[in-house]
Coordinates of C-alpha atoms in Angstrom, one line a residue:
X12 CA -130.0 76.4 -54.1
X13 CA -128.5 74.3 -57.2
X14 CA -125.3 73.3 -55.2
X15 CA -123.6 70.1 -56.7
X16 CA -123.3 67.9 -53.5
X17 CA -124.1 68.1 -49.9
X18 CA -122.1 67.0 -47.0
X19 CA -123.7 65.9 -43.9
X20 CA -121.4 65.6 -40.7
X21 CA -117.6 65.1 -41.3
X22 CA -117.3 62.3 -44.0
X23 CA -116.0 64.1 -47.2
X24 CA -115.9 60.4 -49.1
X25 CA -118.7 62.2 -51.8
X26 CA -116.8 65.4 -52.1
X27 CA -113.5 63.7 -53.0
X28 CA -115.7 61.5 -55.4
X29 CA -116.9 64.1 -56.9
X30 CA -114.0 66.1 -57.7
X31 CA -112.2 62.5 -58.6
X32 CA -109.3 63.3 -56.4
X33 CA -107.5 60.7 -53.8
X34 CA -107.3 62.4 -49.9
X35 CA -103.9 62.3 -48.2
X36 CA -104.0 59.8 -45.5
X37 CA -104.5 60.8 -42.9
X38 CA -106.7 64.0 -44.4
X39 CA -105.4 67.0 -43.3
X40 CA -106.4 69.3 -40.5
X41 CA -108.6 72.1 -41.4
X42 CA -106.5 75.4 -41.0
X43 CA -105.5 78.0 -43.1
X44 CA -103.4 81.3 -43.4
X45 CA -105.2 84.7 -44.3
X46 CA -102.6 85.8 -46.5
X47 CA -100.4 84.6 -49.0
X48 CA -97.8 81.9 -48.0
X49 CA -94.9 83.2 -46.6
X50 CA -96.2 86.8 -46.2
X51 CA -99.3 85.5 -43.4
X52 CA -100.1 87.0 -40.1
X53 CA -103.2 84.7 -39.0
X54 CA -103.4 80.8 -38.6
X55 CA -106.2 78.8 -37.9
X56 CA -106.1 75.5 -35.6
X57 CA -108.5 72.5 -34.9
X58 CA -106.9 69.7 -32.0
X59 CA -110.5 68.0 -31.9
X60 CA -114.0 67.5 -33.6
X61 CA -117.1 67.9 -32.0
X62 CA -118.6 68.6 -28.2
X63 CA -119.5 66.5 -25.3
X64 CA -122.6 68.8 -24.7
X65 CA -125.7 69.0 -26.9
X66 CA -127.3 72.5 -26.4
X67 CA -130.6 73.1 -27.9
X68 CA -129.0 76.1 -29.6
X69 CA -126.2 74.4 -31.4
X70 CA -125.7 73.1 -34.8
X71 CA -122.4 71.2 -33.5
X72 CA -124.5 67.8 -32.4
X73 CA -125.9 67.8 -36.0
X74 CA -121.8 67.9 -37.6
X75 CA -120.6 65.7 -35.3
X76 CA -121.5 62.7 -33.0
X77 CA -119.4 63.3 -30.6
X78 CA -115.9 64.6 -29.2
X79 CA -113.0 63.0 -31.0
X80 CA -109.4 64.6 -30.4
X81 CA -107.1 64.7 -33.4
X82 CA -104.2 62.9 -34.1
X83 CA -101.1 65.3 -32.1
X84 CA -98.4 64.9 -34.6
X85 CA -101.2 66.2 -37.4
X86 CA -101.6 68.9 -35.0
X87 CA -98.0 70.0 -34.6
X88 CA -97.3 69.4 -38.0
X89 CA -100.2 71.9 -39.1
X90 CA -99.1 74.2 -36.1
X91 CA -95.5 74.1 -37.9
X92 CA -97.1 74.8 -41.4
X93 CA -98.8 77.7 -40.1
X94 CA -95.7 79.5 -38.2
X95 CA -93.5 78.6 -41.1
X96 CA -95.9 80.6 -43.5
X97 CA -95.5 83.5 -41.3
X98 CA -98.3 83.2 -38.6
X99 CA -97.5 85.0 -35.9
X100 CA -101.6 84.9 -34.3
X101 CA -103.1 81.5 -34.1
X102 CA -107.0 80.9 -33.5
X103 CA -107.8 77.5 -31.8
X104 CA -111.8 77.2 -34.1
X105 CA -112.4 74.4 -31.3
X106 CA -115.8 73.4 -30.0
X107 CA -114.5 72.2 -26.7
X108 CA -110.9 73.0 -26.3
X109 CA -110.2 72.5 -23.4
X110 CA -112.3 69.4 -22.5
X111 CA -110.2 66.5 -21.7
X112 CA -107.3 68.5 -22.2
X113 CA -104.8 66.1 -20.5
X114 CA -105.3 64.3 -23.8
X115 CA -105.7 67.0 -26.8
X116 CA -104.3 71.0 -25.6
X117 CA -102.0 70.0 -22.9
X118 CA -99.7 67.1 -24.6
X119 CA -100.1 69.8 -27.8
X120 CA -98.7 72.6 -25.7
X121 CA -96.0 70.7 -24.3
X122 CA -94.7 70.0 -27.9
X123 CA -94.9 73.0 -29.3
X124 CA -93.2 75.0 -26.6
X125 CA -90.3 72.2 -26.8
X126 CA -89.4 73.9 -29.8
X127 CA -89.9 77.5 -28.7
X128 CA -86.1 77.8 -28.6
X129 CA -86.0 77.7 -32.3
X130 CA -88.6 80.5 -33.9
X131 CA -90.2 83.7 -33.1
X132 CA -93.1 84.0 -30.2
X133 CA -96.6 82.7 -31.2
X134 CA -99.6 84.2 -29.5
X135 CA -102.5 82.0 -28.9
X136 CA -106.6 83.1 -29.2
X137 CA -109.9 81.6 -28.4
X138 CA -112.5 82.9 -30.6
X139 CA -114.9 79.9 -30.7
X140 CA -115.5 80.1 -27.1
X141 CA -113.7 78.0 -23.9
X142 CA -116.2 76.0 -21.8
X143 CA -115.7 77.5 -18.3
X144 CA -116.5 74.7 -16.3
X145 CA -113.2 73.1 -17.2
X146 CA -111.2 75.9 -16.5
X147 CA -108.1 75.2 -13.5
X148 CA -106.2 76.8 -12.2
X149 CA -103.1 74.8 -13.6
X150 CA -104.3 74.7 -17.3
X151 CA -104.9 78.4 -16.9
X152 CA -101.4 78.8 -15.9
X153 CA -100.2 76.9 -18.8
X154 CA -102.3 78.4 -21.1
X155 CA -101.0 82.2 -20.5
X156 CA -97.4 80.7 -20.5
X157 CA -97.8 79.2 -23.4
X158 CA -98.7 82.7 -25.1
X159 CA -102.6 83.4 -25.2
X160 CA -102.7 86.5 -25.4
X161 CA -107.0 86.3 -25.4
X162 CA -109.4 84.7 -23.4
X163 CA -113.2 84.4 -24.7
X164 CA -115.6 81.9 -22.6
X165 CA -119.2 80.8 -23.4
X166 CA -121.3 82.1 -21.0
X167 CA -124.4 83.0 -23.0
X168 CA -126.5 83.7 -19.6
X169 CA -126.3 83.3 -15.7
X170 CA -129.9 82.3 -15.4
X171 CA -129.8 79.1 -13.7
X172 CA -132.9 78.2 -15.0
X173 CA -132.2 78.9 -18.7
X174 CA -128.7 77.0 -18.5
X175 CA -130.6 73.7 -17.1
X176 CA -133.2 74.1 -19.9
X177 CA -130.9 74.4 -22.9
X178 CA -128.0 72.0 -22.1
X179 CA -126.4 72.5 -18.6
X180 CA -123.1 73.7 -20.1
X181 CA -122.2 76.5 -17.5
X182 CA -123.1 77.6 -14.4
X183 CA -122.7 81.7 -13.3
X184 CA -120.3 79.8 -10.0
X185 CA -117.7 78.1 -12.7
X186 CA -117.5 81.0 -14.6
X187 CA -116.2 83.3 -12.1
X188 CA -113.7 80.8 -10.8
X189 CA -112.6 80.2 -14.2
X190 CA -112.5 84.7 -14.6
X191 CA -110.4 84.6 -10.9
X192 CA -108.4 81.1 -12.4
X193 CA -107.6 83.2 -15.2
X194 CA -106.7 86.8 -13.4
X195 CA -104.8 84.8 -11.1
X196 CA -102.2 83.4 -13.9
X197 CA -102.0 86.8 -15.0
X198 CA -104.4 86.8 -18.0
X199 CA -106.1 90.1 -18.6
X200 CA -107.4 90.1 -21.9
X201 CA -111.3 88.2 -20.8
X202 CA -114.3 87.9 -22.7
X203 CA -117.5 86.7 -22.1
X204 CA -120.2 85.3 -25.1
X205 CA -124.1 86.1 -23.8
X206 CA -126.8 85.2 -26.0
X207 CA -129.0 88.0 -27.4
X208 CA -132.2 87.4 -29.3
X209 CA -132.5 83.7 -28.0
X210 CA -135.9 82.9 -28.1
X211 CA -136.4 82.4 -24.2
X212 CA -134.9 85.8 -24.1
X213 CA -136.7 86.4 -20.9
X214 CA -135.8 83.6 -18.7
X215 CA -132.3 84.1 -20.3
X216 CA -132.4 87.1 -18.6
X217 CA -129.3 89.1 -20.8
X218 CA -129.2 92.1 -19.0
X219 CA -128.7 90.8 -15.6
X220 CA -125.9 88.3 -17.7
X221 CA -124.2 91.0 -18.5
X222 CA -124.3 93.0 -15.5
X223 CA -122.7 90.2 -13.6
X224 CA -119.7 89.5 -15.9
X225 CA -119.0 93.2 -15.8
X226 CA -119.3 93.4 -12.2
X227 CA -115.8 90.8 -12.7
X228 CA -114.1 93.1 -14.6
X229 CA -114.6 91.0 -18.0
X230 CA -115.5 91.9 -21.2
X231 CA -118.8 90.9 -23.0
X232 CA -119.0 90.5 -26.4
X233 CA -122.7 89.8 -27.6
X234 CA -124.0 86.5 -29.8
X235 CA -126.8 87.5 -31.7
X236 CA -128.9 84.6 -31.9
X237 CA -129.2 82.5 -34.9
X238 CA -131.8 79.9 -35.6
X239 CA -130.1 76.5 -36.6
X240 CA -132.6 74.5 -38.7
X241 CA -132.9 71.0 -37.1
X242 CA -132.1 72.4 -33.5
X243 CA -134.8 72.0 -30.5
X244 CA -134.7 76.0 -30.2
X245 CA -134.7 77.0 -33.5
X246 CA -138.7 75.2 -33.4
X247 CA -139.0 77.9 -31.0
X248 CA -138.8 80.7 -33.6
X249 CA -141.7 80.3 -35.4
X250 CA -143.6 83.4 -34.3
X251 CA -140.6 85.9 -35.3
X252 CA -139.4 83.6 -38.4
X253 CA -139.8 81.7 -41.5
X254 CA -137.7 79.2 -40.9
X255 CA -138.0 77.8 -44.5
X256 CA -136.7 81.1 -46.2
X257 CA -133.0 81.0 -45.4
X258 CA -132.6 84.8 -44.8
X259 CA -134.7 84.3 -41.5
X260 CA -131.4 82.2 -40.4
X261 CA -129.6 85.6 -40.4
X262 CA -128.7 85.7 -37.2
X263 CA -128.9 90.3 -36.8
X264 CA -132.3 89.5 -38.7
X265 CA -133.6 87.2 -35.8
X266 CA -132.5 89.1 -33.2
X267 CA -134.0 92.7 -34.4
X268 CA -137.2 90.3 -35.0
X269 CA -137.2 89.2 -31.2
X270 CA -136.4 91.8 -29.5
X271 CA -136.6 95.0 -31.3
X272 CA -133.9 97.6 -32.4
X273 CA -135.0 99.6 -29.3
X274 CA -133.9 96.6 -26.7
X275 CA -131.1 95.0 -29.1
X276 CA -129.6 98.9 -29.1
X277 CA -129.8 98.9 -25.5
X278 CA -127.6 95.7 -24.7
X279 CA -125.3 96.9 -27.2
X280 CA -125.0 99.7 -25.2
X281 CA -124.6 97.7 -22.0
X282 CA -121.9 95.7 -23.3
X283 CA -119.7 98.5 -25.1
X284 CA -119.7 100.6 -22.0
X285 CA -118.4 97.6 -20.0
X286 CA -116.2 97.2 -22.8
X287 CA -114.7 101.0 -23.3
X288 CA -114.2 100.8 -19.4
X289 CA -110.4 99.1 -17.5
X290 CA -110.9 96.2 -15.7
X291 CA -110.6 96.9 -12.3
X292 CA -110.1 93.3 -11.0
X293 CA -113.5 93.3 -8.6
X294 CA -114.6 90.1 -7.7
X295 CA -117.8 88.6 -7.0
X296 CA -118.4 86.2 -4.1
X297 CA -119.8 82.3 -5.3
X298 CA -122.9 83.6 -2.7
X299 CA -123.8 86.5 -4.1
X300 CA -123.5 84.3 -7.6
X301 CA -125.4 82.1 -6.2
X302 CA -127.9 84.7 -4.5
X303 CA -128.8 85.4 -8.3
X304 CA -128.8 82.2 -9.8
X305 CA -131.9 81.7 -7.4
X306 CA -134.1 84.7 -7.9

């Protein structure tokens, strides 16, 4: 496409010799405001690089190799940039938040909220996704004291069968007791991520996915899938796509290609009806979860 350098994984050394410029040290944090300085409502945070798990749909193996925690007094001092520019929402863009977070989002909690006293209330959100399986009840009790105000967790499908096949990152029993971990500190606003399009869309089973976060009372929020050149899934999508013609990457292209508008409609359907509907705080039993995961 003509562009002047690329950048594989996290090493920007050629982009800053490129542009001829010297990095601070140590380089700052990725975040940004959404508005001009001093006049912003939304921040953008990063506490760590990377993931511990490599699922076959996920480009963040191929940035990164590996999870690496940032630096906490770069992280508080971006956190302070951000509220001091006028953010008063904050978006954590992690990949694994709340992995090992005894070393990266608790110590970074307890410094921020030491000097609470001093500025105006901060809410908290977790659009990238929050790995369920590491969910507790204490960190979710810290986490909605702390002021987040939104929950979203990557489920992507309850299928035992398709989680073992494409990276083992959830089962359908640790997300429910992260959803009751959650209710039970008093969280209510709960999302859940499903997969749609994914090329094993049938052992993925969406459908049924989304049946059971409903039946919890959470909210699901459908991921169209994407093919991600150099992933094991995206060889997958050859029948439906071109993987050498970049549009086919789109990810509302791929999944109209796999499934139809007909059945894509349909789970849109599922999901907003959950979605339009209160949660009324049902829970499912780890058996009946279970009951599922083996059929």
């Amino acid at each position: 496409l003509g562009a002047d350098i690329v950048i594989r994984g996290a090493n920007l050394a050629p982009l800053y010799q490129l542009l001829a410029i010297e990095p601070a040290e140590p380089a700052p944090e990725i975040s940004f405001v959404c508005a001009p300085e001093g006049n912003a409502e939304v921040g953008v945070l990063k506490l760590s690089d990377g993931c511990p798990f490599h699922c076959t749909y996920c480009a963040a193996p191929m940035m990164w190799s590996g999870f690496t925690p940032r630096g906490l007094d770069e992280c508080v001092e971006n956190f302070e940039r951000l509220v001091a520019a006028g953010a008063n929402d904050i978006a954590f863009y992690d990949d694994a938040l709340l992995y090992r977070a005894d070393e990266t989002l608790l110590p970074f909690l307890d410094a921020v909220s030491a000097g609470a006293g001093g500025r105006r209330p901060v809410r908290f959100h977790t659009p990238n996704a929050l790995n369920a399986r590491f969910m507790t009840p204490k960190l979710a009790g810290r986490m909605v004291k702390s002021g987040f105000a939104s929950f979203f967790l990557g489920f992507e499908s309850g299928a035992q069968v398709w989680q073992a096949a494409t990276g083992g990152k959830v089962t359908a029993c640790e997300f429910e007791a992260a959803v009751n971990y959650l209710r039970e500190a008093g969280a209510s606003a709960i999302f859940a991520y499903i997969l749609a399009g994914h090329p094993d869309s049938e052992a993925q089973e969406a459908e049924n996915s989304i049946r059971l976060a409903q039946s919890l009372g959470v909210r699901v929020m459908l991921s169209e899938f994407s093919p991600v050149p150099g992933t094991a899934d995206a060889r997958k999508c050859a029948p439906w796509a071109d993987l050498d013609e970049p549009l086919s990457h789109n990810k509302t292209a791929f999944a109209l290609r796999r499934l139809g508008a007909g059945q894509l409609n349909r789970l849109k359907e599922m999901a907003h009806r959950g979605s339009s509907q209160p949660s009324n705080g049902r829970r499912v039993t780890s058996g009946q979860w279970k009951q599922y995961e083996l059929s």
